[in-house]
mmCIF file of C-alpha atoms in Angstrom:
data_model
loop_
_atom_site.group_PDB
_atom_site.id
_atom_site.type_symbol
_atom_site.label_atom_id
_atom_site.label_comp_id
_atom_site.label_asym_id
_atom_site.label_seq_id
_atom_site.Cartn_x
_atom_site.Cartn_y
_atom_site.Cartn_z
ATOM 1 C CA THR A 609 96.212 78.221 -25.740
ATOM 2 C CA GLN A 610 99.494 77.022 -26.991
ATOM 3 C CA ILE A 611 102.317 79.165 -28.145
ATOM 4 C CA LEU A 612 105.500 77.422 -29.356
ATOM 5 C CA VAL A 613 108.498 79.510 -30.274
ATOM 6 C CA LYS A 614 111.526 77.898 -32.125
ATOM 7 C CA ARG A 615 114.633 79.386 -33.172
ATOM 8 C CA PHE A 616 116.842 78.132 -36.010
ATOM 9 C CA ASP A 617 120.061 80.111 -35.854
ATOM 10 C CA LYS A 618 121.613 78.585 -38.948
ATOM 11 C CA LYS A 619 118.754 79.513 -41.210
ATOM 12 C CA ASN A 620 117.840 82.717 -39.400
ATOM 13 C CA ILE A 621 114.288 81.524 -38.963
ATOM 14 C CA ARG A 622 111.936 82.066 -36.093
ATOM 15 C CA CYS A 623 108.701 80.173 -35.924
ATOM 16 C CA MET A 624 105.703 80.639 -33.670
ATOM 17 C CA VAL A 625 102.775 78.118 -33.749
ATOM 18 C CA TYR A 626 99.631 79.599 -32.132
ATOM 19 C CA GLN A 627 96.561 77.492 -31.479
ATOM 20 C CA PRO A 628 93.717 79.643 -30.054
ATOM 21 C CA LYS A 629 91.159 78.442 -27.602
ATOM 22 C CA ASN A 630 88.044 76.743 -29.060
ATOM 23 C CA PHE A 631 85.883 79.770 -29.576
ATOM 24 C CA ASP A 632 83.492 80.145 -32.485
ATOM 25 C CA ILE A 633 84.195 83.256 -34.618
ATOM 26 C CA ILE A 634 82.441 86.377 -33.343
ATOM 27 C CA THR A 635 82.176 89.192 -35.835
ATOM 28 C CA SER A 636 82.797 92.254 -33.641
ATOM 29 C CA ARG A 637 80.741 95.443 -34.182
ATOM 30 C CA LYS A 638 83.725 97.292 -32.660
ATOM 31 C CA SER A 639 85.986 95.906 -35.372
ATOM 32 C CA HIS A 640 83.540 96.936 -38.153
ATOM 33 C CA LYS A 641 83.342 100.454 -36.741
ATOM 34 C CA SER A 642 87.066 100.662 -36.605
ATOM 35 C CA ILE A 643 87.449 99.565 -40.270
ATOM 36 C CA ARG A 644 84.709 102.135 -41.314
ATOM 37 C CA TYR A 645 86.486 104.869 -39.306
ATOM 38 C CA GLN A 646 89.750 103.994 -41.027
ATOM 39 C CA GLY A 647 87.920 104.157 -44.431
ATOM 40 C CA ASP A 648 86.453 107.651 -43.582
ATOM 41 C CA LYS A 649 89.855 108.939 -42.623
ATOM 42 C CA ILE A 650 91.377 107.889 -45.889
ATOM 43 C CA GLU A 651 88.534 109.505 -47.918
ATOM 44 C CA GLN A 652 88.840 112.740 -45.911
ATOM 45 C CA GLY A 653 92.678 112.825 -46.415
ATOM 46 C CA LYS A 654 93.340 112.580 -42.665
ATOM 47 C CA VAL A 655 95.790 109.777 -42.744
ATOM 48 C CA ASN A 656 99.474 110.599 -42.501
ATOM 49 C CA VAL A 657 102.531 108.404 -42.446
ATOM 50 C CA TYR A 658 104.878 108.550 -39.397
ATOM 51 C CA PRO A 659 107.722 105.986 -39.651
ATOM 52 C CA VAL A 660 109.341 104.821 -36.478
ATOM 53 C CA TRP A 661 111.810 102.075 -35.661
ATOM 54 C CA PHE A 662 110.337 98.943 -34.046
ATOM 55 C CA ASP A 663 110.831 95.165 -33.845
ATOM 56 C CA LEU A 664 108.796 93.480 -36.583
ATOM 57 C CA VAL A 665 108.852 89.949 -35.048
ATOM 58 C CA MET A 666 107.516 91.173 -31.722
ATOM 59 C CA PHE A 667 105.024 93.461 -33.400
ATOM 60 C CA LEU A 668 103.535 90.552 -35.428
ATOM 61 C CA GLU A 669 103.655 88.161 -32.669
ATOM 62 C CA GLN A 670 101.491 90.407 -30.532
ATOM 63 C CA ILE A 671 98.982 90.962 -33.374
ATOM 64 C CA ILE A 672 98.449 87.193 -33.808
ATOM 65 C CA GLU A 673 97.990 86.666 -30.139
ATOM 66 C CA ASP A 674 95.377 89.346 -30.171
ATOM 67 C CA PHE A 675 93.248 87.202 -32.513
ATOM 68 C CA GLU A 676 92.585 84.501 -29.884
ATOM 69 C CA HIS A 677 88.952 85.437 -29.480
ATOM 70 C CA LEU A 678 88.244 85.667 -33.129
ATOM 71 C CA ALA A 679 89.679 82.444 -34.351
ATOM 72 C CA LYS A 680 87.334 79.491 -35.089
ATOM 73 C CA LYS A 681 87.471 76.152 -33.398
ATOM 74 C CA GLY A 682 90.613 74.313 -34.239
ATOM 75 C CA GLN A 683 92.188 77.009 -36.385
ATOM 76 C CA THR A 684 95.953 77.118 -36.143
ATOM 77 C CA ILE A 685 98.010 80.270 -36.942
ATOM 78 C CA VAL A 686 101.607 79.735 -37.741
ATOM 79 C CA TYR A 687 103.919 82.694 -37.831
ATOM 80 C CA GLN A 688 107.439 82.424 -39.201
ATOM 81 C CA HIS A 689 110.096 85.086 -39.702
ATOM 82 C CA THR A 690 113.061 84.653 -41.978
ATOM 83 C CA GLY A 691 116.232 86.948 -41.715
ATOM 84 C CA SER A 692 118.798 87.814 -39.216
ATOM 85 C CA GLU A 693 117.292 91.212 -38.659
ATOM 86 C CA SER A 694 113.990 92.231 -36.999
ATOM 87 C CA SER A 695 114.265 96.024 -36.678
ATOM 88 C CA VAL A 696 112.309 98.096 -39.328
ATOM 89 C CA CYS A 697 111.387 101.685 -39.838
ATOM 90 C CA MET A 698 107.746 101.859 -40.983
ATOM 91 C CA ASP A 699 104.458 103.455 -39.845
ATOM 92 C CA GLU A 700 103.481 101.086 -37.063
ATOM 93 C CA ASN A 701 99.803 102.045 -36.976
ATOM 94 C CA LEU A 702 99.268 101.713 -40.702
ATOM 95 C CA LEU A 703 101.123 98.404 -40.824
ATOM 96 C CA ARG A 704 98.949 97.174 -37.900
ATOM 97 C CA GLN A 705 95.809 97.929 -39.857
ATOM 98 C CA CYS A 706 97.113 96.067 -42.899
ATOM 99 C CA VAL A 707 98.004 92.956 -41.007
ATOM 100 C CA TYR A 708 94.888 93.003 -38.971
ATOM 101 C CA ASN A 709 92.716 93.115 -41.982
ATOM 102 C CA LEU A 710 94.583 90.304 -43.800
ATOM 103 C CA VAL A 711 94.600 87.992 -40.779
ATOM 104 C CA SER A 712 91.012 88.675 -39.841
ATOM 105 C CA ASN A 713 89.918 87.933 -43.386
ATOM 106 C CA ALA A 714 91.916 84.699 -43.347
ATOM 107 C CA ILE A 715 90.117 83.706 -40.113
ATOM 108 C CA LYS A 716 86.709 84.776 -41.434
ATOM 109 C CA TYR A 717 86.885 83.000 -44.751
ATOM 110 C CA SER A 718 88.496 79.840 -43.625
ATOM 111 C CA GLY A 719 86.684 76.937 -41.801
ATOM 112 C CA GLU A 720 87.275 75.195 -38.540
ATOM 113 C CA ASN A 721 90.338 73.103 -38.087
ATOM 114 C CA THR A 722 92.285 75.030 -40.818
ATOM 115 C CA LEU A 723 95.771 76.373 -40.995
ATOM 116 C CA ILE A 724 96.616 80.164 -41.513
ATOM 117 C CA GLU A 725 100.142 81.077 -42.230
ATOM 118 C CA CYS A 726 101.795 84.382 -41.462
ATOM 119 C CA ASN A 727 105.324 85.070 -42.758
ATOM 120 C CA SER A 728 107.701 87.889 -42.606
ATOM 121 C CA GLN A 729 111.061 88.251 -44.196
ATOM 122 C CA ILE A 730 113.760 91.021 -44.214
ATOM 123 C CA THR A 731 116.118 90.843 -47.112
ATOM 124 C CA GLU A 732 118.950 93.216 -48.052
ATOM 125 C CA ASP A 733 116.469 95.605 -49.742
ATOM 126 C CA HIS A 734 112.923 94.667 -48.859
ATOM 127 C CA ILE A 735 110.483 93.821 -46.062
ATOM 128 C CA ILE A 736 108.018 91.154 -47.107
ATOM 129 C CA LEU A 737 104.885 90.146 -45.313
ATOM 130 C CA GLN A 738 102.667 87.270 -46.378
ATOM 131 C CA VAL A 739 99.337 85.866 -45.119
ATOM 132 C CA ARG A 740 98.064 82.560 -46.558
ATOM 133 C CA ASP A 741 94.906 80.669 -45.780
ATOM 134 C CA ASN A 742 93.113 77.507 -46.913
ATOM 135 C CA GLY A 743 89.712 79.258 -47.084
ATOM 136 C CA ILE A 744 86.982 79.700 -49.602
ATOM 137 C CA GLY A 745 89.083 81.575 -52.066
ATOM 138 C CA ILE A 746 88.139 84.315 -54.353
ATOM 139 C CA PRO A 747 86.243 83.426 -57.666
ATOM 140 C CA GLN A 748 88.284 84.335 -60.754
ATOM 141 C CA GLU A 749 85.760 86.720 -62.041
ATOM 142 C CA ASP A 750 85.664 88.695 -58.833
ATOM 143 C CA GLN A 751 89.467 89.152 -58.478
ATOM 144 C CA LYS A 752 89.778 92.217 -60.698
ATOM 145 C CA HIS A 753 87.305 94.023 -58.352
ATOM 146 C CA LEU A 754 88.967 92.846 -55.113
ATOM 147 C CA PHE A 755 90.323 96.214 -53.933
ATOM 148 C CA GLU A 756 87.362 98.276 -54.937
ATOM 149 C CA LEU A 757 85.481 100.185 -52.142
ATOM 150 C CA PHE A 758 82.648 97.995 -50.580
ATOM 151 C CA PHE A 759 83.188 95.140 -52.956
ATOM 152 C CA ARG A 760 82.199 91.715 -51.640
ATOM 153 C CA ALA A 761 82.984 88.522 -53.627
ATOM 154 C CA GLN A 762 79.927 86.474 -54.687
ATOM 155 C CA ASN A 763 80.905 83.593 -52.384
ATOM 156 C CA ALA A 764 81.325 85.886 -49.400
ATOM 157 C CA VAL A 765 77.977 87.871 -49.410
ATOM 158 C CA ASN A 766 76.482 85.679 -46.635
ATOM 159 C CA ILE A 767 79.540 86.252 -44.415
ATOM 160 C CA PRO A 768 79.424 89.425 -42.401
ATOM 161 C CA GLY A 769 81.884 92.141 -43.604
ATOM 162 C CA THR A 770 82.107 95.670 -44.760
ATOM 163 C CA GLY A 771 83.974 95.460 -48.117
ATOM 164 C CA LEU A 772 86.390 98.076 -46.780
ATOM 165 C CA GLY A 773 89.281 96.024 -45.375
ATOM 166 C CA LEU A 774 91.287 95.152 -48.571
ATOM 167 C CA ASN A 775 90.686 98.691 -49.942
ATOM 168 C CA ILE A 776 92.274 100.063 -46.803
ATOM 169 C CA VAL A 777 95.208 97.598 -46.989
ATOM 170 C CA LYS A 778 95.995 98.589 -50.576
ATOM 171 C CA LYS A 779 95.825 102.248 -49.814
ATOM 172 C CA TYR A 780 97.860 102.101 -46.639
ATOM 173 C CA THR A 781 100.429 99.841 -48.306
ATOM 174 C CA GLY A 782 100.817 102.411 -51.167
ATOM 175 C CA MET A 783 101.163 105.221 -48.611
ATOM 176 C CA MET A 784 104.121 103.400 -47.149
ATOM 177 C CA ASN A 785 105.562 103.012 -50.689
ATOM 178 C CA GLY A 786 104.813 99.297 -50.766
ATOM 179 C CA SER A 787 103.073 96.880 -53.134
ATOM 180 C CA ILE A 788 100.467 94.304 -52.758
ATOM 181 C CA GLU A 789 99.833 91.164 -54.845
ATOM 182 C CA PHE A 790 97.726 88.068 -54.221
ATOM 183 C CA SER A 791 96.837 84.635 -55.652
ATOM 184 C CA SER A 792 93.652 82.817 -54.991
ATOM 185 C CA ASN A 793 91.356 79.995 -56.052
ATOM 186 C CA GLU A 794 88.326 78.330 -54.556
ATOM 187 C CA VAL A 795 90.173 75.065 -53.951
ATOM 188 C CA SER A 796 93.343 76.007 -52.054
ATOM 189 C CA GLY A 797 92.507 79.418 -50.541
ATOM 190 C CA THR A 798 94.162 82.854 -50.767
ATOM 191 C CA SER A 799 97.671 84.302 -50.291
ATOM 192 C CA PHE A 800 98.362 87.981 -49.913
ATOM 193 C CA LYS A 801 101.900 89.430 -50.141
ATOM 194 C CA LEU A 802 102.994 92.890 -49.083
ATOM 195 C CA THR A 803 106.423 94.158 -50.132
ATOM 196 C CA PHE A 804 108.096 97.346 -48.856
ATOM 197 C CA LYS A 805 111.397 98.927 -49.436
ATOM 198 C CA LYS A 806 113.771 98.551 -46.587
ATOM 199 C CA VAL A 807 115.007 101.710 -44.777
ATOM 200 C CA SER A 808 118.509 101.535 -43.490
ATOM 201 C CA ASN A 809 120.175 103.320 -40.648
ATOM 202 C CA GLU A 810 122.442 104.944 -43.166
ATOM 203 C CA SER A 811 119.582 106.406 -45.202
ATOM 204 C CA VAL A 812 117.885 107.752 -42.220
ATOM 205 C CA ARG A 813 121.043 109.525 -41.082
ATOM 206 C CA THR A 814 121.598 110.876 -44.619
ATOM 207 C CA ASN A 815 118.071 112.349 -44.711
#
């Protein structure tokens, strides 16, 4: 396992290159049960939003490290943060589920010896997260159904999955007043982008 952290002070960029051990991907029953549990909670209206302050960079680095045993042989995950700030006020658990689903999908639908990019950026007004892969992509005709409950793209039906993950990501993102957008084709892979309004210390004190 190799973790390389570089800091570029002039550009306010922090980059981590993570190359997992050479394990074949294992589709975890525990992971599937967790996703189904989250889906049930949403349908039952049992999910609430509890924003807290935390370090986004440390949060995302830990999530990526947790994927060591799920990555395929030779897959490399690159995480880069842009911005001089790293502290955010968001629901940590809901955001974790969003990132987990996006990164696990990137791993699942990409082949061996491929690159997965995770980027975060904090601007004056927004928090932006992006996960990009070089995987099988999403057929154009399936893209309009992508966030539907239990939907599986036609080129993914033979790959284990629940069809719940992206539905959960969209709902959790919306609950945190965020938006989700994506681009995909079957040649260059898929990119998901989550955008949230930034909460400032001043607005918290005002409220």
